[in-house]
GROMACS .gro file of C-alpha atoms in nm:
model
  262
    1MET     CA    1  -0.429   0.229  -0.054
    2CYS     CA    2  -0.321   0.512  -0.276
    3LEU     CA    3   0.043   0.587  -0.208
    4ILE     CA    4   0.317   0.346  -0.108
    5TYR     CA    5   0.695   0.348  -0.111
    6PHE     CA    6   0.890   0.031  -0.046
    7ALA     CA    7   1.250  -0.081  -0.040
    8ILE     CA    8   1.381  -0.430  -0.115
    9ASN     CA    9   1.731  -0.501   0.016
   10LYS     CA   10   1.830  -0.134   0.024
   11HIS     CA   11   1.923  -0.106   0.391
   12PRO     CA   12   2.194  -0.305   0.572
   13GLU     CA   13   1.961  -0.398   0.860
   14PHE     CA   14   1.624  -0.439   0.687
   15ARG     CA   15   1.548  -0.664   0.390
   16PHE     CA   16   1.211  -0.497   0.333
   17ILE     CA   17   1.053  -0.166   0.436
   18ALA     CA   18   0.713  -0.036   0.324
   19LEU     CA   19   0.560   0.301   0.400
   20ALA     CA   20   0.204   0.360   0.284
   21ASN     CA   21  -0.082   0.609   0.300
   22ARG     CA   22  -0.434   0.482   0.259
   23ASP     CA   23  -0.664   0.740   0.101
   24GLU     CA   24  -1.035   0.673   0.126
   25PHE     CA   25  -1.374   0.833   0.183
   26TYR     CA   26  -1.404   0.926   0.549
   27ASN     CA   27  -1.740   0.752   0.586
   28ARG     CA   28  -1.620   0.412   0.459
   29ALA     CA   29  -1.612   0.177   0.756
   30THR     CA   30  -1.285  -0.006   0.817
   31LYS     CA   31  -1.129  -0.205   1.100
   32PRO     CA   32  -0.790  -0.104   1.241
   33ALA     CA   33  -0.479  -0.314   1.197
   34GLY     CA   34  -0.446  -0.632   1.397
   35PHE     CA   35  -0.423  -1.007   1.363
   36TRP     CA   36  -0.744  -1.129   1.205
   37VAL     CA   37  -0.991  -1.333   1.406
   38GLU     CA   38  -1.091  -1.516   1.086
   39HIS     CA   39  -0.729  -1.594   0.993
   40PRO     CA   40  -0.488  -1.534   1.287
   41ASP     CA   41  -0.178  -1.556   1.068
   42ILE     CA   42  -0.273  -1.237   0.881
   43ILE     CA   43  -0.208  -0.887   1.013
   44GLY     CA   44  -0.349  -0.572   0.856
   45GLY     CA   45  -0.652  -0.348   0.843
   46GLN     CA   46  -0.982  -0.474   0.706
   47ASP     CA   47  -1.271  -0.351   0.499
   48ALA     CA   48  -1.561  -0.366   0.740
   49ALA     CA   49  -1.822  -0.490   0.494
   50VAL     CA   50  -1.814  -0.844   0.356
   51THR     CA   51  -2.076  -0.897   0.087
   52ILE     CA   52  -2.013  -1.266   0.014
   53LYS     CA   53  -2.088  -1.525   0.281
   54ASN     CA   54  -1.783  -1.701   0.431
   55GLN     CA   55  -1.546  -1.468   0.242
   56LEU     CA   56  -1.257  -1.312   0.432
   57PRO     CA   57  -1.260  -0.930   0.445
   58GLY     CA   58  -1.063  -0.743   0.186
   59THR     CA   59  -0.762  -0.531   0.275
   60TRP     CA   60  -0.540  -0.273   0.111
   61LEU     CA   61  -0.218  -0.396   0.275
   62GLY     CA   62  -0.120  -0.686   0.496
   63MET     CA   63   0.129  -0.959   0.574
   64THR     CA   64   0.142  -1.298   0.741
   65LYS     CA   65   0.344  -1.450   1.021
   66ALA     CA   66   0.515  -1.657   0.752
   67GLY     CA   67   0.645  -1.338   0.590
   68LYS     CA   68   0.411  -1.300   0.291
   69VAL     CA   69   0.343  -0.934   0.206
   70SER     CA   70   0.092  -0.783  -0.033
   71PHE     CA   71  -0.070  -0.449  -0.111
   72VAL     CA   72  -0.290  -0.297  -0.379
   73THR     CA   73  -0.360   0.049  -0.517
   74ASN     CA   74  -0.631   0.162  -0.756
   75TYR     CA   75  -0.539   0.272  -1.106
   76ARG     CA   76  -0.725   0.599  -1.165
   77ASP     CA   77  -0.934   0.563  -1.480
   78LEU     CA   78  -1.283   0.699  -1.418
   79LYS     CA   79  -1.383   0.667  -1.783
   80ASN     CA   80  -1.367   0.287  -1.766
   81ILE     CA   81  -1.518   0.207  -1.427
   82LYS     CA   82  -1.701  -0.125  -1.400
   83THR     CA   83  -1.987  -0.082  -1.155
   84ASP     CA   84  -2.017  -0.457  -1.097
   85ALA     CA   85  -1.645  -0.530  -1.054
   86PRO     CA   86  -1.529  -0.740  -0.755
   87SER     CA   87  -1.342  -0.574  -0.469
   88ARG     CA   88  -0.973  -0.519  -0.537
   89GLY     CA   89  -0.908  -0.570  -0.166
   90GLN     CA   90  -0.980  -0.939  -0.216
   91LEU     CA   91  -0.669  -0.965  -0.434
   92VAL     CA   92  -0.453  -0.901  -0.128
   93THR     CA   93  -0.656  -1.119   0.107
   94SER     CA   94  -0.661  -1.413  -0.134
   95PHE     CA   95  -0.283  -1.412  -0.164
   96LEU     CA   96  -0.220  -1.383   0.209
   97SER     CA   97  -0.464  -1.664   0.292
   98SER     CA   98  -0.342  -1.899   0.019
   99ASP     CA   99  -0.050  -2.138  -0.012
  100ASN     CA  100   0.056  -1.979  -0.340
  101GLN     CA  101   0.400  -1.831  -0.394
  102PRO     CA  102   0.409  -1.469  -0.522
  103GLN     CA  103   0.462  -1.530  -0.893
  104GLU     CA  104   0.236  -1.834  -0.893
  105TYR     CA  105  -0.043  -1.627  -0.744
  106LEU     CA  106  -0.007  -1.342  -0.994
  107ASN     CA  107  -0.025  -1.594  -1.279
  108LYS     CA  108  -0.365  -1.695  -1.144
  109VAL     CA  109  -0.476  -1.334  -1.096
  110ALA     CA  110  -0.385  -1.253  -1.458
  111GLU     CA  111  -0.642  -1.506  -1.579
  112HIS     CA  112  -0.935  -1.305  -1.437
  113ALA     CA  113  -0.779  -0.960  -1.392
  114HIS     CA  114  -1.004  -0.812  -1.664
  115LEU     CA  115  -1.303  -0.845  -1.429
  116TYR     CA  116  -1.161  -0.583  -1.193
  117ASN     CA  117  -1.129  -0.210  -1.219
  118GLY     CA  118  -0.772  -0.094  -1.272
  119PHE     CA  119  -0.522  -0.199  -1.004
  120ASN     CA  120  -0.158  -0.231  -0.908
  121LEU     CA  121  -0.078  -0.540  -0.702
  122VAL     CA  122   0.247  -0.635  -0.528
  123THR     CA  123   0.307  -0.979  -0.376
  124GLY     CA  124   0.618  -1.102  -0.203
  125ILE     CA  125   0.791  -1.318   0.054
  126GLU     CA  126   1.147  -1.290   0.187
  127ASN     CA  127   1.346  -1.134  -0.100
  128GLU     CA  128   1.112  -1.241  -0.381
  129PHE     CA  129   0.870  -0.965  -0.486
  130TYR     CA  130   0.656  -0.923  -0.796
  131TYR     CA  131   0.431  -0.652  -0.942
  132TYR     CA  132   0.130  -0.684  -1.167
  133SER     CA  133  -0.119  -0.435  -1.308
  134ASN     CA  134  -0.423  -0.530  -1.511
  135ILE     CA  135  -0.355  -0.217  -1.718
  136GLN     CA  136  -0.003  -0.313  -1.819
  137LYS     CA  137  -0.084  -0.688  -1.808
  138LYS     CA  138   0.269  -0.793  -1.728
  139ILE     CA  139   0.419  -0.969  -1.425
  140ILE     CA  140   0.742  -0.794  -1.325
  141LYS     CA  141   1.001  -0.931  -1.084
  142LEU     CA  142   1.120  -0.654  -0.852
  143ASN     CA  143   1.492  -0.658  -0.790
  144ALA     CA  144   1.671  -0.483  -0.503
  145GLY     CA  145   1.568  -0.118  -0.515
  146ILE     CA  146   1.334   0.155  -0.398
  147TYR     CA  147   0.990   0.172  -0.557
  148GLY     CA  148   0.680   0.388  -0.546
  149VAL     CA  149   0.320   0.316  -0.645
  150SER     CA  150   0.030   0.558  -0.652
  151ASN     CA  151  -0.272   0.555  -0.883
  152HIS     CA  152  -0.082   0.492  -1.205
  153LEU     CA  153   0.177   0.228  -1.294
  154ILE     CA  154   0.471   0.155  -1.064
  155ASN     CA  155   0.731   0.435  -1.046
  156THR     CA  156   0.522   0.668  -1.265
  157ALA     CA  157   0.677   1.014  -1.222
  158TRP     CA  158   0.384   1.192  -1.060
  159PRO     CA  159   0.500   1.483  -0.837
  160LYS     CA  160   0.407   1.324  -0.505
  161LEU     CA  161   0.562   0.993  -0.604
  162ILE     CA  162   0.893   1.160  -0.688
  163LYS     CA  163   0.887   1.377  -0.376
  164GLY     CA  164   0.810   1.098  -0.131
  165LYS     CA  165   1.042   0.851  -0.297
  166ASN     CA  166   1.330   1.099  -0.266
  167LEU     CA  167   1.250   1.163   0.100
  168PHE     CA  168   1.227   0.789   0.167
  169GLU     CA  169   1.553   0.717  -0.012
  170HIS     CA  170   1.728   0.995   0.183
  171LYS     CA  171   1.617   0.838   0.513
  172LEU     CA  172   1.746   0.496   0.408
  173SER     CA  173   2.080   0.624   0.285
  174SER     CA  174   2.153   0.871   0.567
  175GLY     CA  175   2.356   0.620   0.765
  176LEU     CA  176   2.153   0.706   1.075
  177GLU     CA  177   1.942   0.460   1.272
  178LEU     CA  178   1.593   0.446   1.123
  179ASN     CA  179   1.333   0.612   1.345
  180PRO     CA  180   0.982   0.469   1.284
  181THR     CA  181   0.810   0.790   1.397
  182GLU     CA  182   1.016   0.996   1.153
  183LEU     CA  183   0.928   0.757   0.872
  184LEU     CA  184   0.558   0.788   0.951
  185ASP     CA  185   0.590   1.168   0.970
  186LEU     CA  186   0.743   1.166   0.622
  187MET     CA  187   0.401   1.073   0.482
  188THR     CA  188   0.222   1.383   0.619
  189ASN     CA  189   0.350   1.624   0.354
  190GLU     CA  190   0.054   1.836   0.232
  191GLU     CA  191   0.231   2.029  -0.043
  192ILE     CA  192   0.022   2.064  -0.359
  193ALA     CA  193   0.197   2.020  -0.692
  194ALA     CA  194   0.222   2.302  -0.946
  195ASP     CA  195  -0.052   2.293  -1.209
  196SER     CA  196   0.209   2.245  -1.481
  197ASP     CA  197   0.320   1.918  -1.316
  198LEU     CA  198  -0.023   1.768  -1.260
  199PRO     CA  199  -0.135   1.457  -1.451
  200ASP     CA  200  -0.461   1.464  -1.643
  201THR     CA  201  -0.666   1.163  -1.535
  202GLY     CA  202  -1.003   1.304  -1.633
  203ILE     CA  203  -1.118   1.429  -1.291
  204GLY     CA  204  -1.070   1.804  -1.342
  205ILE     CA  205  -0.801   2.043  -1.227
  206GLU     CA  206  -0.940   2.103  -0.875
  207LYS     CA  207  -0.938   1.734  -0.787
  208GLU     CA  208  -0.601   1.682  -0.953
  209ARG     CA  209  -0.460   1.953  -0.724
  210MET     CA  210  -0.616   1.800  -0.414
  211LEU     CA  211  -0.493   1.450  -0.496
  212SER     CA  212  -0.141   1.569  -0.581
  213ALA     CA  213  -0.043   1.595  -0.213
  214MET     CA  214   0.119   1.302  -0.036
  215PHE     CA  215  -0.121   1.363   0.255
  216ILE     CA  216  -0.470   1.435   0.119
  217LYS     CA  217  -0.737   1.645   0.289
  218SER     CA  218  -1.080   1.742   0.159
  219ALA     CA  219  -1.438   1.762   0.284
  220ASN     CA  220  -1.520   1.393   0.242
  221TYR     CA  221  -1.204   1.215   0.123
  222GLY     CA  222  -0.846   1.199   0.237
  223THR     CA  223  -0.561   1.012   0.399
  224ARG     CA  224  -0.710   0.785   0.665
  225ASN     CA  225  -0.399   0.610   0.793
  226THR     CA  226  -0.030   0.545   0.740
  227THR     CA  227   0.125   0.199   0.770
  228LEU     CA  228   0.489   0.110   0.824
  229ILE     CA  229   0.632  -0.240   0.781
  230MET     CA  230   0.997  -0.301   0.870
  231ILE     CA  231   1.135  -0.653   0.826
  232GLN     CA  232   1.484  -0.703   0.963
  233ASN     CA  233   1.729  -0.946   0.806
  234SER     CA  234   1.680  -1.160   1.117
  235GLY     CA  235   1.306  -1.193   1.046
  236HIS     CA  236   1.192  -0.957   1.322
  237VAL     CA  237   0.893  -0.747   1.209
  238ASN     CA  238   0.782  -0.404   1.325
  239PHE     CA  239   0.429  -0.333   1.197
  240MET     CA  240   0.277   0.008   1.278
  241GLU     CA  241  -0.048   0.176   1.178
  242ARG     CA  242  -0.115   0.542   1.246
  243THR     CA  243  -0.483   0.638   1.214
  244TYR     CA  244  -0.565   1.007   1.178
  245LEU     CA  245  -0.854   1.131   1.389
  246ASN     CA  246  -0.912   1.477   1.245
  247ASP     CA  247  -0.594   1.586   1.072
  248ARG     CA  248  -0.229   1.488   1.054
  249GLN     CA  249  -0.162   1.639   1.399
  250LYS     CA  250  -0.415   1.418   1.581
  251TYR     CA  251  -0.378   1.043   1.553
  252GLN     CA  252  -0.351   0.713   1.733
  253THR     CA  253  -0.085   0.452   1.663
  254LEU     CA  254  -0.102   0.074   1.687
  255LYS     CA  255   0.224  -0.119   1.715
  256PHE     CA  256   0.288  -0.490   1.662
  257GLU     CA  257   0.612  -0.684   1.678
  258PHE     CA  258   0.667  -1.049   1.588
  259ARG     CA  259   0.918  -1.282   1.427
  260ILE     CA  260   0.852  -1.449   1.095
  261ASP     CA  261   0.779  -1.819   1.140
  262GLY     CA  262   1.054  -2.048   1.021
   0.00000   0.00000   0.00000
């Protein structure tokens, strides 16, 4: 998962809304969103490959029927890549499949976070959300607000983060009924940032340009799917995943609705 906007208690009808693009190599095998056979309380996509016996698959974003939500993005730092680091997708899976509360879980993650390549991790349930990065090494409670995370620290002012966050905030504050399709469409913006606004993360100007778009397209890497989570104050959940087949104009959408247990 490489780009996500989310709102905590910023809409009169919804206590939480998340809108996320997952950017990945096209040839990396993944399973579409659904309730997991291995753990039926979890809904989300899955990494197809599991390298450790009896380990649940990793995921970039998911939630449970009890209302736990978690997602992870990579922190782009190619100069300090650990080739033997564990999968960051397991950080999400481990929270969703555990009995830990959000802050309690991040306290445990912090103890071994140095083993992983750079990451941003959000965990939450109901109105209690927390953020942790093993770069910043600080657990932050997220109050009511609108947030964005890409491949740097939370709310870092990269062009696409600012652009998408503004578009997202406009939708939430328009006073109009939220249209899920319009929210998903918001994430298909392919505009490339001006060179003067690009970050320098050590990958070269051509790749910085390509990755500066909200919706990424290249020969072998790009935006694979968009996920929308809408949790009403009543506990009703609308979970949607749009998977792109060739480009942003051709896709298939999976829709799930359920009510949070309890």
